[in-house]
CSV table of C-alpha atoms in Angstrom, one decimal:
chain,number,residue,atom,x,y,z
A,1,MET,CA,-49.7,-123.5,86.0
A,2,LEU,CA,-53.3,-122.3,86.4
A,3,THR,CA,-52.1,-118.7,87.0
A,4,LEU,CA,-50.6,-118.8,83.5
A,5,ALA,CA,-53.2,-121.0,81.8
A,6,LEU,CA,-56.4,-119.2,82.8
A,7,PRO,CA,-55.4,-115.8,81.4
A,8,ALA,CA,-53.8,-117.5,78.4
A,9,PHE,CA,-57.2,-119.1,77.6
A,10,GLY,CA,-58.9,-115.7,77.3
A,11,ALA,CA,-56.2,-114.4,75.0
A,12,LEU,CA,-56.1,-117.5,72.9
A,13,VAL,CA,-59.8,-117.6,72.2
A,14,ALA,CA,-59.7,-114.0,70.9
A,15,GLU,CA,-58.8,-115.1,67.3
A,16,PRO,CA,-61.5,-117.7,66.9
A,17,LEU,CA,-63.9,-115.3,68.5
A,18,PHE,CA,-63.0,-112.7,65.9
A,19,VAL,CA,-64.0,-115.2,63.2
A,20,MET,CA,-67.0,-116.4,65.2
A,21,VAL,CA,-68.4,-112.8,65.5
A,22,ASP,CA,-67.7,-112.3,61.8
A,23,SER,CA,-69.5,-115.6,61.0
A,24,ALA,CA,-72.5,-114.8,63.1
A,25,ILE,CA,-72.9,-111.3,61.6
A,26,VAL,CA,-72.2,-112.2,58.0
A,27,GLY,CA,-74.2,-115.5,58.3
A,28,HIS,CA,-77.4,-113.6,58.5
A,29,LEU,CA,-76.7,-111.8,55.3
A,30,GLY,CA,-77.1,-115.1,53.4
A,31,THR,CA,-75.5,-118.5,52.8
A,32,ALA,CA,-73.4,-117.3,49.9
A,33,GLN,CA,-71.9,-114.6,52.0
A,34,LEU,CA,-71.2,-117.1,54.8
A,35,ALA,CA,-69.6,-119.5,52.3
A,36,GLY,CA,-67.4,-116.7,51.0
A,37,LEU,CA,-66.3,-115.8,54.5
A,38,GLY,CA,-65.5,-119.4,55.2
A,39,ILE,CA,-63.1,-119.7,52.3
A,40,ALA,CA,-61.5,-116.3,53.0
A,41,ALA,CA,-61.2,-116.9,56.7
A,42,ALA,CA,-59.4,-120.2,56.0
A,43,LEU,CA,-56.9,-118.5,53.8
A,44,LEU,CA,-56.4,-115.6,56.2
A,45,THR,CA,-56.0,-117.9,59.2
A,46,THR,CA,-53.4,-119.8,57.2
A,47,ALA,CA,-51.6,-116.6,56.3
A,48,VAL,CA,-51.3,-115.6,59.9
A,49,ASN,CA,-51.0,-119.0,61.7
A,50,VAL,CA,-48.3,-120.3,59.4
A,51,PHE,CA,-46.1,-117.8,61.2
A,52,VAL,CA,-47.3,-118.9,64.7
A,53,PHE,CA,-43.6,-119.7,65.5
A,54,LEU,CA,-43.3,-116.0,66.1
A,55,ALA,CA,-45.2,-116.6,69.3
A,56,TYR,CA,-44.2,-120.2,70.2
A,57,ALA,CA,-40.4,-120.0,69.4
A,58,THR,CA,-40.2,-116.6,71.1
A,59,THR,CA,-42.0,-117.9,74.2
A,60,ALA,CA,-39.6,-120.8,74.6
A,61,ALA,CA,-36.5,-118.7,73.9
A,62,VAL,CA,-37.5,-115.9,76.2
A,63,ALA,CA,-38.5,-118.3,79.0
A,64,ARG,CA,-35.1,-120.1,78.9
A,65,ARG,CA,-33.3,-116.8,79.2
A,66,VAL,CA,-35.6,-115.8,82.1
A,67,GLY,CA,-34.8,-119.1,83.8
A,68,ALA,CA,-31.1,-118.4,83.3
A,69,GLY,CA,-31.5,-115.0,84.9
A,70,ASP,CA,-30.7,-112.8,81.8
A,71,LEU,CA,-33.7,-110.5,81.3
A,72,ALA,CA,-31.9,-108.1,79.0
A,73,ALA,CA,-31.2,-111.0,76.5
A,74,ALA,CA,-34.8,-112.1,76.8
A,75,LEU,CA,-36.1,-108.7,75.7
A,76,ARG,CA,-33.6,-108.5,72.9
A,77,GLN,CA,-34.9,-111.8,71.6
A,78,GLY,CA,-38.4,-110.4,71.7
A,79,VAL,CA,-37.5,-107.3,69.7
A,80,ASP,CA,-35.9,-109.4,67.0
A,81,GLY,CA,-39.0,-111.4,66.8
A,82,ILE,CA,-41.2,-108.3,66.3
A,83,TRP,CA,-39.0,-107.0,63.5
A,84,LEU,CA,-39.2,-110.4,61.8
A,85,ALA,CA,-43.0,-110.2,62.1
A,86,LEU,CA,-43.1,-106.8,60.4
A,87,LEU,CA,-41.0,-108.1,57.5
A,88,LEU,CA,-43.0,-111.2,57.1
A,89,GLY,CA,-46.3,-109.3,57.3
A,90,GLY,CA,-45.3,-107.0,54.4
A,91,ALA,CA,-44.3,-109.9,52.3
A,92,VAL,CA,-47.7,-111.6,52.9
A,93,ILE,CA,-49.7,-108.5,51.9
A,94,ALA,CA,-47.6,-108.2,48.7
A,95,THR,CA,-48.6,-111.8,47.9
A,96,VAL,CA,-52.2,-111.9,48.9
A,97,LEU,CA,-53.5,-108.6,47.4
A,98,PRO,CA,-52.9,-109.5,43.7
A,99,ALA,CA,-53.4,-113.3,44.1
A,100,ALA,CA,-56.8,-113.1,46.0
A,101,PRO,CA,-59.0,-114.2,43.1
A,102,ALA,CA,-56.7,-117.1,42.2
A,103,LEU,CA,-56.5,-118.2,45.8
A,104,VAL,CA,-60.3,-118.2,46.1
A,105,SER,CA,-60.7,-120.1,42.9
A,106,LEU,CA,-58.2,-122.7,44.0
A,107,PHE,CA,-60.5,-123.5,46.9
A,108,GLY,CA,-63.3,-124.3,44.5
A,109,ALA,CA,-65.6,-121.5,45.6
A,110,SER,CA,-68.9,-121.4,43.8
A,111,GLY,CA,-69.7,-118.5,41.5
A,112,THR,CA,-72.0,-117.0,44.1
A,113,ALA,CA,-69.5,-117.2,47.0
A,114,ALA,CA,-66.3,-116.2,45.2
A,115,PRO,CA,-66.9,-112.4,45.0
A,116,TYR,CA,-67.6,-112.2,48.7
A,117,ALA,CA,-64.5,-114.3,49.5
A,118,THR,CA,-62.3,-112.1,47.3
A,119,THR,CA,-63.6,-108.9,48.9
A,120,TYR,CA,-63.1,-110.1,52.4
A,121,LEU,CA,-59.7,-111.6,51.7
A,122,ARG,CA,-58.3,-108.5,50.1
A,123,ILE,CA,-59.4,-106.1,52.8
A,124,SER,CA,-58.5,-108.3,55.8
A,125,SER,CA,-55.0,-109.0,54.4
A,126,LEU,CA,-54.2,-105.4,55.5
A,127,GLY,CA,-54.4,-106.6,59.1
A,128,ILE,CA,-51.9,-109.4,58.7
A,129,PRO,CA,-48.8,-107.4,59.7
A,130,ALA,CA,-50.6,-106.3,62.9
A,131,MET,CA,-51.5,-109.8,63.8
A,132,LEU,CA,-48.0,-111.1,63.3
A,133,VAL,CA,-46.7,-108.3,65.6
A,134,VAL,CA,-49.3,-109.5,68.1
A,135,LEU,CA,-48.0,-113.1,67.8
A,136,ALA,CA,-44.4,-112.0,68.4
A,137,ALA,CA,-45.2,-109.6,71.3
A,138,THR,CA,-47.5,-112.2,72.9
A,139,GLY,CA,-44.5,-114.7,72.8
A,140,VAL,CA,-42.4,-112.1,74.6
A,141,LEU,CA,-44.9,-111.6,77.4
A,142,ARG,CA,-45.6,-115.4,77.8
A,143,GLY,CA,-41.9,-116.0,78.1
A,144,LEU,CA,-41.8,-113.4,80.8
A,145,GLN,CA,-44.5,-115.5,82.6
A,146,ASP,CA,-47.1,-112.7,81.9
A,147,THR,CA,-50.4,-114.0,80.4
A,148,ARG,CA,-52.6,-111.4,82.0
A,149,THR,CA,-51.6,-108.5,79.7
A,150,PRO,CA,-52.4,-110.6,76.5
A,151,LEU,CA,-55.8,-111.4,78.1
A,152,SER,CA,-56.5,-107.7,78.6
A,153,VAL,CA,-55.5,-106.8,75.1
A,154,ALA,CA,-57.6,-109.7,73.7
A,155,VAL,CA,-60.7,-108.7,75.6
A,156,GLY,CA,-60.4,-105.1,74.3
A,157,GLY,CA,-59.7,-106.3,70.7
A,158,PHE,CA,-62.7,-108.7,70.8
A,159,ALA,CA,-65.0,-105.9,72.1
A,160,ALA,CA,-63.8,-103.5,69.4
A,161,ASN,CA,-64.1,-106.1,66.7
A,162,ALA,CA,-67.7,-107.0,67.6
A,163,GLY,CA,-68.8,-103.3,67.8
A,164,LEU,CA,-67.1,-102.3,64.6
A,165,ASN,CA,-68.5,-105.3,62.7
A,166,ALA,CA,-72.1,-104.6,63.7
A,167,ALA,CA,-71.7,-100.9,63.0
A,168,LEU,CA,-70.1,-101.3,59.6
A,169,VAL,CA,-72.0,-104.3,58.3
A,170,TYR,CA,-75.5,-103.2,59.3
A,171,GLY,CA,-75.2,-99.6,60.4
A,172,ALA,CA,-73.1,-98.4,57.4
A,173,GLY,CA,-74.5,-101.1,55.1
A,174,LEU,CA,-71.1,-102.2,53.9
A,175,GLY,CA,-71.9,-105.9,54.1
A,176,VAL,CA,-69.0,-108.4,53.9
A,177,ALA,CA,-66.5,-105.5,53.3
A,178,GLY,CA,-67.7,-103.9,56.6
A,179,SER,CA,-66.9,-107.0,58.5
A,180,ALA,CA,-63.4,-107.1,57.1
A,181,TRP,CA,-62.7,-103.5,57.8
A,182,GLY,CA,-63.9,-103.8,61.4
A,183,THR,CA,-61.5,-106.7,62.0
A,184,VAL,CA,-58.6,-104.9,60.4
A,185,ILE,CA,-59.1,-101.8,62.6
A,186,ALA,CA,-59.4,-104.0,65.8
A,187,GLN,CA,-56.2,-105.9,64.9
A,188,ASN,CA,-54.1,-102.8,64.3
A,189,GLY,CA,-55.3,-101.4,67.7
A,190,MET,CA,-54.2,-104.6,69.4
A,191,ALA,CA,-50.8,-104.4,67.8
A,192,ALA,CA,-50.3,-100.8,68.9
A,193,VAL,CA,-51.1,-101.7,72.5
A,194,TYR,CA,-48.6,-104.6,72.5
A,195,LEU,CA,-45.8,-102.4,71.0
A,196,TRP,CA,-46.4,-99.9,73.8
A,197,VAL,CA,-46.1,-102.6,76.4
A,198,VAL,CA,-42.9,-104.0,75.0
A,199,VAL,CA,-41.3,-100.5,74.7
A,200,ARG,CA,-42.3,-99.8,78.3
A,201,GLY,CA,-40.5,-103.0,79.4
A,202,ILE,CA,-37.3,-102.1,77.4
A,203,ARG,CA,-37.3,-98.6,79.0
A,204,ARG,CA,-37.6,-100.1,82.5
A,205,GLN,CA,-34.8,-102.6,81.8
A,206,ALA,CA,-32.6,-99.8,80.5
A,207,ALA,CA,-33.2,-97.7,83.5
A,208,ALA,CA,-32.3,-100.6,85.8
A,209,GLY,CA,-29.1,-101.4,83.8
A,210,ASP,CA,-25.7,-99.7,83.6
A,211,GLY,CA,-27.1,-96.6,81.9
A,212,THR,CA,-24.9,-96.8,78.9
A,213,GLY,CA,-26.6,-95.7,75.6
A,214,PRO,CA,-30.1,-94.5,75.0
A,215,TRP,CA,-33.0,-96.9,75.9
A,216,TRP,CA,-34.3,-96.7,72.4
A,217,ALA,CA,-31.2,-98.4,71.1
A,218,GLY,CA,-32.8,-101.6,72.2
A,219,LEU,CA,-35.5,-101.2,69.6
A,220,ARG,CA,-33.1,-101.1,66.6
A,221,PRO,CA,-33.4,-103.9,64.1
A,222,ASP,CA,-30.5,-106.3,64.4
A,223,ALA,CA,-29.9,-108.3,61.2
A,224,ALA,CA,-28.0,-111.1,63.0
A,225,GLY,CA,-30.7,-111.4,65.7
A,226,ILE,CA,-33.5,-111.5,63.1
A,227,ARG,CA,-31.7,-114.2,61.2
A,228,THR,CA,-31.3,-116.2,64.4
A,229,CYS,CA,-35.0,-115.9,65.1
A,230,ALA,CA,-35.8,-117.0,61.5
A,231,ARG,CA,-33.5,-120.1,61.8
A,232,ALA,CA,-34.9,-121.1,65.1
A,233,GLY,CA,-38.5,-120.8,63.8
A,234,LEU,CA,-37.9,-122.7,60.6
A,235,PRO,CA,-38.8,-126.2,62.0
A,236,LEU,CA,-42.0,-124.8,63.6
A,237,LEU,CA,-42.8,-123.1,60.3
A,238,VAL,CA,-42.6,-126.5,58.6
A,239,ARG,CA,-44.8,-128.0,61.4
A,240,THR,CA,-47.3,-125.2,61.1
A,241,VAL,CA,-47.4,-125.2,57.3
A,242,SER,CA,-48.2,-128.9,57.5
A,243,LEU,CA,-51.0,-128.3,60.0
A,244,ARG,CA,-52.4,-125.5,57.9
A,245,ALA,CA,-52.3,-127.7,54.8
A,246,VAL,CA,-54.5,-130.2,56.7
A,247,LEU,CA,-57.0,-127.5,57.4
A,248,MET,CA,-56.9,-126.1,53.9
A,249,ILE,CA,-57.4,-129.5,52.4
A,250,ALA,CA,-60.4,-130.0,54.7
A,251,THR,CA,-61.9,-126.6,53.6
A,252,ALA,CA,-61.2,-127.3,49.9
A,253,VAL,CA,-62.9,-130.7,50.2
A,254,ALA,CA,-65.9,-129.1,52.0
A,255,ALA,CA,-66.2,-126.5,49.3
A,256,ARG,CA,-66.5,-129.2,46.6
A,257,LEU,CA,-69.3,-130.7,48.6
A,258,GLY,CA,-71.4,-127.6,47.9
A,259,ASP,CA,-72.4,-124.2,49.5
A,260,THR,CA,-74.3,-125.9,52.3
A,261,ALA,CA,-71.4,-128.1,53.3
A,262,ILE,CA,-68.8,-125.3,53.2
A,263,ALA,CA,-71.1,-123.0,55.2
A,264,ALA,CA,-71.6,-125.7,57.9
A,265,HIS,CA,-67.9,-126.6,57.7
A,266,GLN,CA,-66.9,-123.0,58.4
A,267,ILE,CA,-69.0,-122.9,61.5
A,268,THR,CA,-67.7,-126.3,62.7
A,269,LEU,CA,-64.1,-125.2,62.0
A,270,THR,CA,-64.7,-122.0,64.0
A,271,VAL,CA,-66.1,-124.0,67.0
A,272,TRP,CA,-63.2,-126.5,66.7
A,273,SER,CA,-60.7,-123.7,66.7
A,274,LEU,CA,-62.3,-122.1,69.7
A,275,LEU,CA,-62.0,-125.4,71.6
A,276,ALA,CA,-58.5,-126.0,70.3
A,277,PHE,CA,-57.4,-122.6,71.6
A,278,ALA,CA,-59.0,-123.3,74.9
A,279,LEU,CA,-57.1,-126.5,75.3
A,280,ASP,CA,-54.0,-124.8,74.0
A,281,ALA,CA,-54.1,-122.5,77.1
A,282,ILE,CA,-52.6,-125.4,79.1
A,283,ALA,CA,-49.9,-125.8,76.4
A,284,ILE,CA,-49.1,-122.1,76.5
A,285,ALA,CA,-48.5,-122.4,80.3
A,286,GLY,CA,-46.4,-125.5,79.5
A,287,GLN,CA,-44.2,-123.7,77.1
A,288,ALA,CA,-43.4,-121.0,79.6
A,289,ILE,CA,-42.9,-123.4,82.5
A,290,ILE,CA,-40.9,-126.0,80.6
A,291,GLY,CA,-38.7,-123.3,79.0
A,292,ARG,CA,-38.0,-121.7,82.4
A,293,CYS,CA,-37.3,-125.1,84.1
A,294,LEU,CA,-34.9,-126.2,81.4
A,295,GLY,CA,-33.2,-122.7,81.4
A,296,ALA,CA,-32.7,-123.1,85.1
A,297,ASP,CA,-31.2,-126.6,84.8
A,298,ASP,CA,-34.3,-128.3,86.4
A,299,PRO,CA,-35.1,-131.3,84.3
A,300,GLU,CA,-37.1,-133.0,87.0
A,301,GLY,CA,-39.3,-129.9,87.3
A,302,ALA,CA,-39.9,-130.0,83.5
A,303,ARG,CA,-40.9,-133.7,83.6
A,304,ALA,CA,-43.3,-133.1,86.5
A,305,ALA,CA,-44.9,-130.2,84.7
A,306,CYS,CA,-45.4,-132.4,81.6
A,307,ARG,CA,-47.2,-135.1,83.6
A,308,ARG,CA,-49.4,-132.6,85.3
A,309,MET,CA,-50.4,-130.9,82.1
A,310,ILE,CA,-51.3,-134.2,80.5
A,311,GLU,CA,-53.7,-134.8,83.3
A,312,TRP,CA,-55.2,-131.3,82.9
A,313,GLY,CA,-55.5,-131.9,79.1
A,314,VAL,CA,-57.5,-135.1,79.5
A,315,ALA,CA,-59.8,-133.5,82.1
A,316,CYS,CA,-60.4,-130.3,80.1
A,317,GLY,CA,-61.0,-132.3,76.9
A,318,LEU,CA,-63.7,-134.4,78.6
A,319,VAL,CA,-65.5,-131.3,80.0
A,320,LEU,CA,-65.4,-129.4,76.7
A,321,GLY,CA,-66.6,-132.5,74.8
A,322,LEU,CA,-69.6,-133.0,77.1
A,323,LEU,CA,-70.5,-129.3,76.9
A,324,LEU,CA,-70.4,-129.3,73.1
A,325,ALA,CA,-72.5,-132.4,72.8
A,326,MET,CA,-75.1,-130.9,75.0
A,327,THR,CA,-75.2,-127.4,73.5
A,328,ARG,CA,-74.8,-128.3,69.8
A,329,PRO,CA,-78.5,-127.9,69.0
A,330,LEU,CA,-78.3,-124.3,70.1
A,331,ILE,CA,-75.3,-123.4,68.0
A,332,GLY,CA,-76.8,-123.7,64.5
A,333,PRO,CA,-79.4,-120.9,64.9
A,334,LEU,CA,-76.7,-118.5,66.1
A,335,PHE,CA,-75.0,-118.7,62.7
A,336,SER,CA,-77.5,-119.6,60.0
A,337,SER,CA,-81.2,-119.6,59.3
A,338,ASP,CA,-80.8,-122.3,56.6
A,339,PRO,CA,-82.2,-125.7,57.8
A,340,ALA,CA,-79.8,-127.6,55.6
A,341,VAL,CA,-76.8,-125.9,57.1
A,342,ARG,CA,-78.1,-126.5,60.6
A,343,SER,CA,-78.6,-130.2,59.9
A,344,ALA,CA,-75.1,-130.7,58.5
A,345,LEU,CA,-73.6,-128.7,61.4
A,346,ALA,CA,-75.3,-130.8,64.1
A,347,SER,CA,-73.7,-134.0,62.8
A,348,ALA,CA,-70.2,-132.6,62.4
A,349,LEU,CA,-70.2,-131.0,65.8
A,350,LEU,CA,-71.0,-134.3,67.4
A,351,VAL,CA,-67.8,-135.7,65.9
A,352,VAL,CA,-65.9,-132.7,67.3
A,353,ALA,CA,-67.3,-133.3,70.7
A,354,VAL,CA,-66.3,-137.0,70.8
A,355,SER,CA,-62.7,-136.1,69.8
A,356,GLN,CA,-62.1,-133.5,72.5
A,357,PRO,CA,-60.3,-135.7,75.1
A,358,LEU,CA,-57.9,-136.8,72.4
A,359,SER,CA,-57.3,-133.2,71.4
A,360,GLY,CA,-56.6,-132.2,75.0
A,361,VAL,CA,-53.5,-134.5,75.2
A,362,VAL,CA,-52.3,-133.6,71.7
A,363,PHE,CA,-52.3,-129.8,72.4
A,364,VAL,CA,-50.6,-130.3,75.7
A,365,LEU,CA,-47.8,-132.5,74.4
A,366,ASP,CA,-47.3,-130.1,71.4
A,367,GLY,CA,-46.8,-127.3,74.0
A,368,VAL,CA,-44.3,-129.3,76.0
A,369,LEU,CA,-42.1,-130.0,73.0
A,370,MET,CA,-42.3,-126.4,71.9
A,371,GLY,CA,-41.3,-125.2,75.3
A,372,ALA,CA,-38.3,-127.5,75.1
A,373,GLY,CA,-37.3,-126.2,71.7
A,374,ASP,CA,-37.9,-129.6,70.1
A,375,GLY,CA,-38.9,-128.0,66.8
A,376,PRO,CA,-37.3,-130.5,64.3
A,377,TYR,CA,-39.2,-133.5,65.8
A,378,LEU,CA,-42.5,-131.5,65.7
A,379,ALA,CA,-41.8,-130.7,62.0
A,380,TRP,CA,-41.2,-134.3,61.0
A,381,SER,CA,-44.2,-135.7,63.0
A,382,MET,CA,-46.6,-133.2,61.4
A,383,LEU,CA,-45.4,-134.1,57.9
A,384,VAL,CA,-46.2,-137.7,58.7
A,385,THR,CA,-49.6,-136.6,60.0
A,386,LEU,CA,-50.3,-134.7,56.7
A,387,ALA,CA,-49.4,-137.8,54.7
A,388,VAL,CA,-51.9,-139.9,56.6
A,389,PHE,CA,-54.7,-137.2,56.5
A,390,ALA,CA,-54.5,-136.1,52.9
A,391,PRO,CA,-55.6,-139.3,51.2
A,392,ALA,CA,-58.4,-139.9,53.8
A,393,ALA,CA,-59.9,-136.4,53.3
A,394,LEU,CA,-59.6,-136.5,49.5
A,395,ALA,CA,-61.4,-139.8,49.4
A,396,VAL,CA,-64.5,-138.2,51.0
A,397,PRO,CA,-66.0,-136.7,47.8
A,398,ALA,CA,-64.8,-139.6,45.7
A,399,LEU,CA,-66.8,-142.0,47.9
A,400,GLY,CA,-69.8,-139.8,47.8
A,401,ALA,CA,-69.6,-139.2,51.6
A,402,GLY,CA,-70.5,-135.9,53.3
A,403,LEU,CA,-69.3,-133.4,55.9
A,404,THR,CA,-69.5,-135.8,58.9
A,405,VAL,CA,-67.1,-138.3,57.3
A,406,LEU,CA,-64.7,-135.4,56.5
A,407,TRP,CA,-64.7,-134.6,60.3
A,408,TRP,CA,-64.0,-138.2,61.1
A,409,ALA,CA,-60.9,-137.8,58.9
A,410,MET,CA,-60.0,-134.8,61.0
A,411,THR,CA,-60.2,-137.1,64.1
A,412,LEU,CA,-57.8,-139.5,62.4
A,413,MET,CA,-55.4,-136.7,61.9
A,414,MET,CA,-55.5,-135.9,65.7
A,415,LEU,CA,-55.0,-139.6,66.5
A,416,THR,CA,-51.9,-139.7,64.3
A,417,ARG,CA,-50.5,-136.6,66.1
A,418,LEU,CA,-51.2,-138.2,69.5
A,419,VAL,CA,-49.2,-141.3,68.7
A,420,ALA,CA,-46.2,-139.3,67.4
A,421,LEU,CA,-46.1,-136.9,70.3
A,422,TRP,CA,-46.6,-139.5,73.0
A,423,LEU,CA,-43.7,-141.5,71.7
A,424,ARG,CA,-41.4,-138.5,71.9
A,425,ALA,CA,-42.6,-137.5,75.3
A,426,ARG,CA,-41.9,-141.0,76.7
A,427,SER,CA,-38.4,-141.1,75.2
A,428,GLY,CA,-37.2,-138.1,77.3
A,429,ARG,CA,-35.1,-136.8,74.4
A,430,TRP,CA,-36.7,-133.4,74.6
A,431,VAL,CA,-35.2,-132.7,78.0
A,432,VAL,CA,-32.2,-130.4,77.1
A,433,THR,CA,-31.2,-127.9,79.8
A,434,GLY,CA,-29.4,-124.5,79.4
A,435,ALA,CA,-30.1,-120.9,78.4
A,436,ALA,CA,-30.3,-122.0,74.7
A,437,ARG,CA,-31.0,-125.4,73.3
């Protein structure tokens, strides 16, 4: 479990670190620029993470086939997922480019922040196909029980992103646009490396097989396979859309509280995402292990892995919460020189710190059910969670409350998820064995 989880942690935190680097660099350009980045980043993260099933569903499906001893079928599943990622990425770009001003306006951006948000959103959307390919290819490697390669790619991508952002924002004087271009270049570089790794795996498998047909035939798009991937991912799409709706509602509410609130919210959300991805490393290990156990007809192994991951989730949540509580006074100066932003940030981060043990269990159980292919239940439970969170969050500005209360509403959201996931885990209905669910 640790062999899979520790490298997965490094790979998972790459995405929030991308946003964190952008926030730190752009934040020193001014509060309006940081507020614009906050709105654009929320939209971009939604545009990418709404298709996170490309990674999660692929991990579970590939791991099941690996457990059943069919490596060739596992690789075919991964290639179908990558083609689906390219198709979806093209569709997202075609939607975001013309709709960027309207999307920014929908979030209630102020007149000073809106131009920066629109600029960042339009440029960064060009990296969306690359990031979807990264999701799908990462799912293939995780299903093959390889989390070290994604770690190496993530480290390289993070280093490139940081260097390019600093050079383009300050060295070239491109401001917010430079930050967006730096991220796009880094994202496309990561996708290129992943594609090379997957192609290399297919060539090796072809060489070890019966030798019929060229190796590159395994890279051809298969319409039936792509449709199968899309159908398998639909419940997780519903689950992820509901989760992204939660985060978008939170950002929209923060935007209506003013530039100071949305700037502090952007930093808080970035830290929350970093911690979430750190805890999700255990869930990623769970997806691979649970899928492999169920594919190998080992239900008791799957249940034992679930119990152990819950223990790790609680322990890691406690450690991360304590670390955040102790270091939160140091975080504000890294992102903003505005005293008002720092003050709002300190209070919101304390709420995040308190909720970390709760989050640890939520992310672990989410990973267990994903690894088992229990997508329909995850979809319904997240819809219920959205129904609980939305009125609580929308009441914040109506009651004259501030950013801290909004983050208590986020904690309510996590508590609702915990109850739903815990009930499912205890029922045992997720334990379905075989090469396919």
